[in-house]
Coordinates of C-alpha atoms and ligand atoms in Angstrom, one line a residue:
M1 CA 12.2 -32.0 -0.1
K2 CA 11.5 -28.2 0.3
K3 CA 10.7 -26.7 -3.1
Y4 CA 8.5 -23.7 -2.3
I5 CA 7.8 -20.7 -0.3
M6 CA 4.1 -20.0 0.1
S7 CA 3.1 -16.3 0.3
I8 CA -0.3 -15.0 1.3
D9 CA -1.4 -11.5 0.2
Q10 CA -4.5 -10.4 2.1
G11 CA -5.7 -7.3 0.3
T12 CA -8.8 -5.1 0.6
T13 CA -10.7 -6.6 -2.3
S14 CA -9.1 -10.0 -2.5
T15 CA -6.9 -12.6 -0.8
R16 CA -4.2 -14.3 -3.0
A17 CA -1.7 -17.0 -2.3
I18 CA 1.2 -18.0 -4.5
L19 CA 3.9 -20.7 -4.5
I20 CA 7.3 -19.4 -5.3
N21 CA 10.1 -21.7 -6.4
S22 CA 13.8 -21.4 -5.6
K23 CA 14.4 -19.2 -8.6
G24 CA 11.9 -16.7 -7.1
E25 CA 9.3 -17.5 -9.8
E26 CA 5.6 -17.6 -9.1
V27 CA 4.6 -21.1 -10.1
F28 CA 1.0 -21.3 -8.8
K29 CA -1.5 -18.9 -7.7
A30 CA -5.0 -18.9 -6.1
Q31 CA -7.4 -16.0 -5.4
R32 CA -10.7 -15.2 -3.6
P33 CA -12.6 -12.0 -3.4
V34 CA -13.3 -10.6 0.0
E35 CA -16.5 -8.6 0.8
C36 CA -16.5 -5.1 2.1
L37 CA -19.4 -3.8 4.3
Y38 CA -20.6 -0.3 4.2
P39 CA -22.7 0.1 7.4
K40 CA -23.0 3.9 6.9
P41 CA -21.7 6.4 4.3
G42 CA -18.0 6.6 4.4
W43 CA -17.7 3.6 6.8
V44 CA -15.9 0.5 5.5
E45 CA -15.7 -2.8 7.5
Q46 CA -15.0 -6.5 6.9
D47 CA -15.9 -9.7 8.7
P48 CA -12.7 -10.9 10.3
D49 CA -13.9 -14.6 10.1
K50 CA -14.5 -14.1 6.4
I51 CA -11.0 -12.8 6.0
W52 CA -9.6 -15.8 7.7
I53 CA -11.9 -18.3 5.8
S54 CA -10.6 -16.6 2.5
V55 CA -7.0 -17.4 3.6
V56 CA -7.8 -21.0 4.5
D57 CA -9.5 -21.3 1.1
V58 CA -6.7 -19.9 -1.0
I59 CA -4.1 -22.1 0.8
N60 CA -6.2 -25.2 0.2
E61 CA -6.9 -24.2 -3.4
L62 CA -3.2 -23.6 -4.0
L63 CA -2.2 -27.0 -2.6
I64 CA -5.0 -28.8 -4.7
V65 CA -4.3 -27.0 -7.9
S66 CA -0.4 -27.4 -7.7
G67 CA -0.5 -30.9 -6.3
A68 CA 2.1 -29.7 -3.8
S69 CA 2.0 -30.9 -0.2
M70 CA 2.8 -28.8 2.9
D71 CA 5.9 -30.9 3.2
E72 CA 7.3 -29.3 0.1
V73 CA 6.8 -25.7 1.6
A74 CA 9.8 -24.4 3.4
G75 CA 8.0 -21.4 5.0
I76 CA 5.0 -19.0 4.8
G77 CA 5.1 -15.3 4.2
I78 CA 2.2 -12.9 4.9
T79 CA 1.6 -9.5 3.5
N80 CA -1.6 -7.5 4.1
Q81 CA -3.8 -4.5 3.6
R82 CA -2.2 -2.2 6.2
E83 CA -3.8 -0.3 9.2
T84 CA -7.1 -2.4 9.1
T85 CA -7.9 -3.1 12.7
I86 CA -9.3 -6.1 14.5
V87 CA -9.8 -6.6 18.3
W88 CA -10.5 -10.1 19.5
E89 CA -10.9 -12.2 22.8
K90 CA -7.6 -13.9 23.7
K91 CA -9.4 -16.8 25.2
T92 CA -11.7 -17.7 22.3
G93 CA -10.0 -16.1 19.3
R94 CA -13.3 -14.4 18.4
A95 CA -13.4 -10.8 17.2
I96 CA -15.6 -8.5 19.2
H97 CA -16.3 -6.1 16.3
N98 CA -16.0 -6.1 12.6
A99 CA -12.5 -5.3 11.1
I100 CA -12.4 -1.5 10.5
V101 CA -10.8 -1.1 7.1
W102 CA -8.1 1.5 6.4
Q103 CA -10.2 3.5 4.1
S104 CA -13.0 3.9 6.6
K105 CA -13.8 7.4 7.7
Q106 CA -15.8 6.4 10.7
T107 CA -13.1 7.6 13.1
Q108 CA -12.8 11.1 11.6
K109 CA -14.4 12.7 14.8
I110 CA -12.0 10.8 17.1
C111 CA -9.1 12.3 15.0
D112 CA -10.6 15.7 15.1
R113 CA -10.5 15.6 18.9
M114 CA -6.8 14.8 18.7
A115 CA -5.9 17.7 16.4
E116 CA -3.8 19.5 19.1
H117 CA -1.5 16.6 19.2
T118 CA -0.8 16.5 15.5
D119 CA 2.8 17.6 15.7
F120 CA 3.6 15.4 18.6
I121 CA 2.2 12.3 16.8
A122 CA 4.1 13.1 13.6
K123 CA 7.4 13.4 15.7
R124 CA 7.0 9.9 17.2
T125 CA 5.3 8.0 14.3
G126 CA 6.2 9.8 11.0
L127 CA 2.5 9.8 10.2
R128 CA -0.1 12.5 9.5
L129 CA -3.1 12.5 12.0
N130 CA -5.7 10.7 9.8
P131 CA -8.5 8.1 10.3
Y132 CA -6.4 5.7 8.1
F133 CA -4.2 4.6 10.9
S134 CA -5.1 2.1 13.4
A135 CA -5.1 4.0 16.7
S136 CA -8.4 5.8 16.2
K137 CA -10.0 2.5 15.0
I138 CA -8.9 0.8 18.2
R139 CA -10.4 3.7 20.1
F140 CA -13.6 3.4 18.2
I141 CA -14.0 -0.4 19.0
L142 CA -13.1 0.1 22.7
D143 CA -15.7 3.0 22.8
H144 CA -18.5 1.1 21.0
V145 CA -18.4 -2.4 22.3
K146 CA -19.8 -2.6 25.8
G147 CA -17.2 -3.3 28.5
A148 CA -14.4 -3.5 26.1
Q149 CA -12.2 -0.9 27.6
K150 CA -12.2 -2.6 31.0
R151 CA -11.7 -6.0 29.4
A152 CA -8.7 -4.6 27.4
E153 CA -7.2 -3.2 30.6
D154 CA -7.7 -6.7 32.3
G155 CA -5.7 -8.2 29.5
E156 CA -8.6 -10.2 27.9
L157 CA -8.5 -8.5 24.5
A158 CA -5.9 -8.5 21.8
F159 CA -5.5 -5.9 19.0
G160 CA -3.9 -6.7 15.7
T161 CA -3.7 -5.6 12.1
I162 CA -4.5 -8.2 9.5
D163 CA -1.1 -9.9 9.7
S164 CA -1.5 -10.3 13.5
W165 CA -4.9 -11.8 13.1
L166 CA -3.7 -14.3 10.5
V167 CA -0.7 -15.3 12.4
Y168 CA -2.9 -15.8 15.5
K169 CA -5.3 -17.9 13.6
L170 CA -2.6 -20.0 11.7
T171 CA -0.8 -20.7 15.0
N172 CA -4.0 -21.6 16.8
G173 CA -3.6 -18.7 19.1
K174 CA -0.1 -19.4 20.1
S175 CA 1.5 -16.2 18.6
H176 CA 0.2 -12.7 19.0
M177 CA 2.8 -10.9 16.9
T178 CA 3.3 -8.3 14.2
D179 CA 6.2 -6.9 12.2
V180 CA 7.8 -3.6 12.4
S181 CA 6.3 -2.3 9.1
N182 CA 2.7 -3.0 10.2
A183 CA 3.4 -1.6 13.6
S184 CA 4.7 1.6 12.1
R185 CA 1.2 2.2 10.6
T186 CA -0.7 1.9 13.9
M187 CA 0.1 5.5 15.1
L188 CA 1.1 3.8 18.4
F189 CA 4.7 2.8 17.4
N190 CA 7.7 5.1 17.9
I191 CA 9.6 4.6 14.6
F192 CA 12.7 6.3 15.9
E193 CA 13.1 4.2 19.0
M194 CA 11.4 1.2 17.4
R195 CA 9.1 0.3 20.2
W196 CA 5.4 0.9 21.4
D197 CA 5.3 4.4 22.7
K198 CA 4.0 4.8 26.2
E199 CA 2.9 8.4 25.8
L200 CA 1.0 7.6 22.5
L201 CA -0.7 4.7 24.2
K202 CA -1.8 7.1 27.0
L203 CA -2.9 9.8 24.5
W204 CA -5.1 7.2 22.7
N205 CA -6.1 5.4 26.0
V206 CA -5.0 2.1 24.5
P207 CA -3.9 -0.5 27.1
A208 CA -0.5 -2.0 26.4
A209 CA -1.8 -5.4 27.3
M210 CA -3.6 -5.6 23.9
L211 CA -0.6 -5.1 21.8
P212 CA 1.2 -7.8 19.8
E213 CA 4.9 -8.5 20.1
V214 CA 6.8 -6.6 17.4
K215 CA 9.3 -8.7 15.3
D216 CA 11.7 -8.4 12.5
N217 CA 10.3 -9.0 9.0
A218 CA 12.2 -12.2 8.5
A219 CA 11.7 -14.1 11.8
D220 CA 10.0 -17.0 13.4
Y221 CA 6.3 -16.2 13.8
G222 CA 5.4 -19.7 15.0
E223 CA 4.1 -22.9 13.5
A224 CA 1.1 -22.8 11.2
S225 CA -0.4 -25.6 13.3
F226 CA -3.8 -25.0 12.0
F227 CA -2.7 -26.9 8.9
K228 CA -0.9 -29.6 11.1
S229 CA 2.1 -29.0 8.9
G230 CA 5.2 -28.3 11.0
I231 CA 5.6 -25.3 8.7
H232 CA 6.3 -21.9 10.3
V233 CA 5.5 -18.4 9.3
W234 CA 8.8 -16.8 8.6
G235 CA 8.1 -13.5 6.9
V236 CA 5.5 -10.6 7.4
A237 CA 5.2 -7.1 5.9
G238 CA 2.6 -4.6 5.1
D239 CA 1.6 -4.5 1.5
Q240 CA 3.5 -1.4 0.3
Q241 CA 6.7 -2.3 2.1
S242 CA 6.3 -5.9 0.9
A243 CA 6.1 -4.5 -2.7
L244 CA 9.3 -2.5 -2.2
F245 CA 11.0 -5.6 -1.0
G246 CA 9.5 -7.7 -3.8
Q247 CA 10.9 -5.1 -6.3
C248 CA 14.3 -5.7 -4.7
C249 CA 14.6 -2.0 -3.8
F250 CA 17.2 -3.0 -1.2
R251 CA 19.5 0.1 -1.5
E252 CA 19.1 3.6 -0.4
G253 CA 17.3 5.7 -3.2
E254 CA 15.6 2.8 -4.9
S255 CA 12.0 3.4 -5.4
K256 CA 8.8 1.7 -6.5
N257 CA 5.5 3.0 -7.7
T258 CA 2.3 0.9 -7.8
Y259 CA -0.2 2.1 -10.3
G260 CA -3.5 0.8 -9.0
T261 CA -6.7 2.7 -8.2
G262 CA -4.4 5.3 -6.7
C263 CA -0.6 5.3 -6.9
F264 CA 1.6 4.3 -3.9
M265 CA 5.3 5.3 -4.0
L266 CA 7.9 4.2 -1.6
M267 CA 11.6 5.2 -1.6
N268 CA 14.2 3.3 0.4
T269 CA 16.0 6.0 2.5
G270 CA 18.4 3.6 4.2
K271 CA 19.2 3.6 7.8
S272 CA 18.0 7.1 8.7
P273 CA 14.3 8.1 9.0
I274 CA 14.0 11.3 7.0
R275 CA 11.3 13.7 8.2
S276 CA 9.6 15.2 5.2
K277 CA 9.0 18.9 4.9
N278 CA 6.4 18.4 2.3
G279 CA 3.8 16.0 3.7
L280 CA 5.4 12.6 2.8
L281 CA 5.1 9.9 5.4
T282 CA 8.2 8.6 7.1
T283 CA 7.8 4.8 7.6
V284 CA 9.6 1.7 8.5
A285 CA 10.5 -0.3 5.3
W286 CA 11.7 -3.4 7.2
R287 CA 14.1 -4.6 9.9
L288 CA 16.3 -7.5 9.2
N289 CA 18.7 -8.9 11.9
G290 CA 17.8 -6.0 14.1
E291 CA 18.8 -3.4 11.6
T292 CA 16.1 -1.0 10.5
T293 CA 15.6 0.4 7.0
Y294 CA 13.3 3.4 6.5
A295 CA 11.3 4.7 3.6
L296 CA 9.5 7.8 2.5
E297 CA 6.0 7.2 1.3
G298 CA 3.7 9.4 -0.9
S299 CA 0.4 8.6 -2.5
V300 CA -1.7 9.8 -5.5
F301 CA -5.5 9.4 -4.7
I302 CA -6.7 9.0 -8.3
G303 CA -4.3 7.0 -10.5
G304 CA -5.7 4.2 -12.6
A305 CA -9.1 5.4 -11.4
V306 CA -9.1 8.2 -13.9
I307 CA -9.2 5.7 -16.6
Q308 CA -12.2 4.0 -14.8
W309 CA -13.8 7.4 -14.9
I310 CA -13.3 7.7 -18.6
R311 CA -14.6 4.2 -19.0
D312 CA -17.7 4.6 -16.9
Q313 CA -18.7 8.3 -17.4
T314 CA -17.8 8.8 -21.0
R315 CA -18.0 5.2 -22.3
W316 CA -15.5 5.9 -24.9
I317 CA -13.8 2.8 -24.0
E318 CA -15.1 -0.6 -22.7
D319 CA -12.1 -1.7 -20.6
S320 CA -9.4 0.1 -18.9
S321 CA -6.8 -1.7 -21.1
D322 CA -8.4 -0.2 -24.2
S323 CA -7.2 3.2 -23.1
E324 CA -3.7 2.7 -24.5
M325 CA -4.9 2.0 -28.1
Y326 CA -7.5 4.7 -27.9
A327 CA -5.0 7.4 -26.8
E328 CA -2.5 6.3 -29.4
K329 CA -4.8 7.4 -32.1
R330 CA -3.3 10.9 -31.5
P331 CA 0.3 11.7 -31.2
D332 CA -0.2 14.1 -28.3
T333 CA -2.9 15.8 -26.0
A334 CA -3.3 18.8 -28.3
G335 CA -2.5 21.0 -25.4
V336 CA -5.1 19.4 -23.1
Y337 CA -4.4 18.8 -19.4
F338 CA -6.7 16.7 -17.2
V339 CA -6.4 17.2 -13.4
P340 CA -8.3 14.3 -11.9
A341 CA -8.7 15.9 -8.4
F342 CA -12.0 14.0 -8.0
V343 CA -11.4 13.6 -4.2
G344 CA -8.9 16.4 -3.7
L345 CA -5.2 16.2 -4.3
G346 CA -2.6 14.2 -2.2
T347 CA 1.1 14.7 -2.0
P348 CA 2.4 17.3 -2.2
Y349 CA -0.6 19.6 -2.4
W350 CA -2.8 18.1 0.4
D351 CA -5.8 19.9 -0.9
D352 CA -9.1 18.2 0.2
D353 CA -11.2 20.8 -1.5
A354 CA -9.8 20.8 -5.0
R355 CA -12.0 19.1 -7.6
G356 CA -11.2 17.8 -11.1
A357 CA -10.8 20.0 -14.2
I358 CA -9.9 19.7 -17.9
F359 CA -7.9 22.6 -19.4
G360 CA -6.8 23.7 -22.8
L361 CA -9.8 22.5 -24.8
T362 CA -10.1 23.7 -28.4
R363 CA -12.5 22.8 -31.2
G364 CA -10.0 20.2 -32.4
A365 CA -9.3 18.5 -29.1
D366 CA -11.1 15.2 -29.1
R367 CA -11.7 12.2 -27.0
H368 CA -8.5 10.6 -27.9
N369 CA -6.6 13.7 -26.9
I370 CA -8.5 13.8 -23.6
T371 CA -7.9 10.1 -22.9
R372 CA -4.2 10.7 -23.5
A373 CA -4.3 13.6 -21.1
A374 CA -6.0 11.4 -18.5
L375 CA -3.1 8.8 -18.8
Y376 CA -0.5 11.5 -18.7
S377 CA -2.1 12.9 -15.5
I378 CA -1.1 9.6 -13.8
A379 CA 2.6 10.2 -14.7
Y380 CA 2.4 13.9 -13.8
Q381 CA 1.1 13.1 -10.4
S382 CA 3.7 10.4 -9.9
K383 CA 6.4 13.0 -10.8
D384 CA 4.9 15.4 -8.3
V385 CA 5.5 12.8 -5.6
I386 CA 8.9 11.6 -6.8
D387 CA 10.3 15.1 -7.0
T388 CA 9.1 15.7 -3.5
M389 CA 10.9 12.6 -2.3
E390 CA 14.1 13.5 -4.2
R391 CA 14.0 16.9 -2.5
D392 CA 13.4 15.6 1.0
A393 CA 15.8 12.8 0.8
H394 CA 18.5 14.6 -1.3
L395 CA 18.6 11.6 -3.6
D396 CA 18.3 11.3 -7.3
L397 CA 16.3 8.6 -8.9
N398 CA 17.9 6.6 -11.6
V399 CA 15.3 3.8 -12.0
L400 CA 11.7 3.7 -11.0
K401 CA 10.4 0.1 -10.5
V402 CA 6.7 -0.2 -11.2
D403 CA 3.8 -2.6 -10.8
G404 CA 0.1 -2.6 -10.3
G405 CA -2.8 -2.8 -12.9
A406 CA -2.0 0.3 -14.9
S407 CA 1.6 -0.6 -15.3
Q408 CA 0.4 -2.9 -18.1
N409 CA 0.0 0.3 -20.1
N410 CA 3.2 0.8 -22.3
M411 CA 2.2 4.3 -23.4
L412 CA 1.8 5.4 -19.8
L413 CA 5.2 3.9 -18.8
Q414 CA 7.0 5.5 -21.8
F415 CA 5.6 8.9 -20.9
Q416 CA 6.5 8.3 -17.3
S417 CA 10.0 7.6 -18.3
D418 CA 10.0 10.7 -20.6
I419 CA 8.6 13.1 -18.0
L420 CA 10.9 11.8 -15.2
Q421 CA 13.9 11.5 -17.6
C422 CA 14.8 8.2 -15.9
E423 CA 14.4 4.5 -16.6
V424 CA 11.1 2.8 -15.7
R425 CA 11.3 -0.9 -15.1
V426 CA 8.6 -3.6 -15.0
P427 CA 9.5 -6.9 -13.2
K428 CA 8.9 -10.3 -14.7
C429 CA 6.7 -11.3 -11.7
V430 CA 4.0 -8.7 -11.4
E431 CA 2.8 -10.1 -8.0
T432 CA 5.4 -8.0 -6.3
T433 CA 3.5 -7.6 -3.1
A434 CA 3.2 -11.4 -2.5
L435 CA 6.8 -11.9 -3.8
G436 CA 8.1 -9.4 -1.1
A437 CA 6.6 -11.4 1.8
G438 CA 7.7 -14.7 0.1
Y439 CA 11.3 -13.3 -0.1
L440 CA 11.2 -12.3 3.5
A441 CA 9.9 -15.8 4.5
G442 CA 12.6 -17.4 2.4
L443 CA 15.3 -15.3 4.0
G444 CA 13.8 -16.2 7.5
C445 CA 14.0 -19.9 7.0
G446 CA 17.2 -20.0 5.0
F447 CA 15.5 -21.0 1.6
W448 CA 17.6 -18.1 0.3
K449 CA 20.8 -17.1 2.1
S450 CA 21.1 -13.3 1.2
L451 CA 19.6 -10.3 -0.4
S452 CA 22.1 -10.7 -3.2
E453 CA 21.0 -14.2 -3.9
I454 CA 17.4 -12.8 -4.1
S455 CA 18.4 -9.9 -6.5
A456 CA 20.2 -12.3 -8.7
N457 CA 17.0 -14.1 -9.5
H458 CA 15.0 -10.9 -9.9
S459 CA 14.7 -9.8 -13.6
A460 CA 12.9 -7.2 -15.6
A461 CA 10.3 -8.0 -18.2
K462 CA 10.4 -4.6 -19.8
C463 CA 12.4 -1.3 -19.5
F464 CA 11.5 2.0 -20.7
F465 CA 14.1 4.7 -21.3
P466 CA 13.5 8.4 -21.9
K467 CA 13.0 9.3 -25.6
M468 CA 11.7 12.9 -25.1
D469 CA 14.0 15.9 -25.2
P470 CA 14.6 17.0 -21.7
N471 CA 13.5 20.7 -22.5
Q472 CA 10.3 19.4 -24.0
A473 CA 9.6 17.3 -20.8
K474 CA 10.3 20.3 -18.6
K475 CA 7.9 22.4 -20.7
L476 CA 5.1 19.9 -20.5
Y477 CA 5.5 19.4 -16.8
K478 CA 5.4 23.2 -16.3
G479 CA 2.0 23.1 -18.1
W480 CA 0.8 20.5 -15.6
R481 CA 1.8 22.6 -12.7
N482 CA 0.0 25.5 -14.2
A483 CA -3.1 23.3 -14.6
V484 CA -2.9 22.2 -10.9
D485 CA -2.6 25.9 -9.8
A486 CA -5.6 26.8 -11.9
T487 CA -7.6 23.9 -10.5
R488 CA -6.8 24.8 -6.9
A489 CA -7.6 28.5 -7.5
Y490 CA -11.1 27.7 -8.6
K491 CA -13.7 28.2 -5.9
P492 CA -17.1 26.7 -6.4
I493 CA -20.2 28.7 -5.3
E494 CA -21.0 27.7 -1.6
Ligands
LIG501 P1 -6.1 -2.0 -7.1 O1 -5.2 -3.0 -6.5 O2 -6.0 -0.7 -6.6 O3 -7.6 -2.4 -7.0 P2 -5.1 -2.8 -9.7 O4 -3.6 -2.8 -9.4 O5 -5.8 -4.0 -10.0 O6 -5.8 -1.9 -8.6 O7 -5.3 -1.8 -10.9 C1 -6.6 -1.4 -11.4 C2 -6.6 0.1 -11.9 O8 -5.7 0.2 -12.9 C3 -8.0 0.5 -12.3 O9 -8.2 1.8 -11.8 C4 -7.8 0.5 -13.8 O10 -8.6 1.5 -14.4 C5 -6.4 0.7 -14.1 N1 -5.9 -0.1 -15.3 C6 -5.8 -1.4 -15.4 N2 -5.3 -1.7 -16.6 C7 -5.0 -0.5 -17.2 C8 -4.4 -0.1 -18.5 N3 -3.9 -1.1 -19.3 N4 -4.2 1.1 -18.7 C9 -4.5 2.1 -17.8 N5 -5.1 1.8 -16.7 C10 -5.4 0.6 -16.3

């Protein structure tokens, strides 16, 4: 009897697995941390074997804790930290270099050398030239491991993002595959024609023989024979796209915002890829039955991390979750604006040189006001991104679906609703990333028959509606823009 879908969420800091029942509810969960290695300043790597071991561990733990057997699982879904790159030997399945993690800056120089191709790359991939994406990471591995380029050309090596690596391992090396959402983040995939791009491969000097087969998000990725189960992997998606799917943002204009360390926003833009004029990324959301849905993506570098800063640098609070109670001690910010440009500003400013600032201090402004201003900054920055999306896509947002650690903060979400003047909705199951891959796997193997069946199960735990007068919201937001302008105008002494 098939009772569950198993979904694996392989993230940068941890690997999680959940069992989902037919009502779309998370019924069991297991989690393991994953270690990051920092071989040099700015470099971030992981041991591919340890990533795989963490997945084996969470699957075993899940089965043990739940008492479920593999026979009760209808299909497996995988979602993953995107862009992180592994190259391995096809014959032995052994990686030839550590995984280079998406955050790693070790390929900055390789990207700098490609600067003249920035526009061409954007036209084919929808991405900004940046070390985040996989192409420069593959280049780095092929350049730094002796003989690797030749072996890749001879067809001996395989490249994959984490999803490919896990599918390869789970299927005992039978499937070398990826899905369209992960492929769209490699900087080698033409998102308009939906295929590996020969000219991009040439530009990066990446042999086509290394590349995985690209599949729909709900499709047969092969039997997870490592577990001698007869169960197949039926769903794969990159983490942000998976969260968009897990939030049931199936229709054009529907959007989600994940409030983690940074904030990641995706808007479903339907069947047409929209080229942003304001620095948003154009990306593949998913492809189902051969039909592609696109998304616009924007990010805020410092989201929940501004609260970590308050916690660690001022010690006014002990835990991030105390920030709500602490800020609520005052009804407003007393005119204070906090611009947390600790590492520059992302969408739509793209200003690497900006640094953080606090404005509007008076003798009466206290730590509670400042903490409130820090929380507001998360909402203001999210509005910056959402406004940009609305402009680029010519769409109006009615509801923002939210998740991530800081979405536990009711004050933040009420203010987000006020400043956007739209509904903000928190889902019942907060593991939206894992849920998305689970939904995809369920669609793939027929556990659920349609998107509407999935939506029918999906429900909100909390909804926030605007309470603030629209003119007041406008005024406050104008103050934010002024604060950002002032922050960017400041030039430190060289
Ligand atoms: P990530 O997946 O990026 O590591 P999480 O989704 O776990 O992050 O969210 C953690 C972030 O959210 C931290 O930066 C933390 O400061 C912030 N955070 C967690 N809980 C709250 C809260 N109740 N209020 C405000 N910020 C919070």
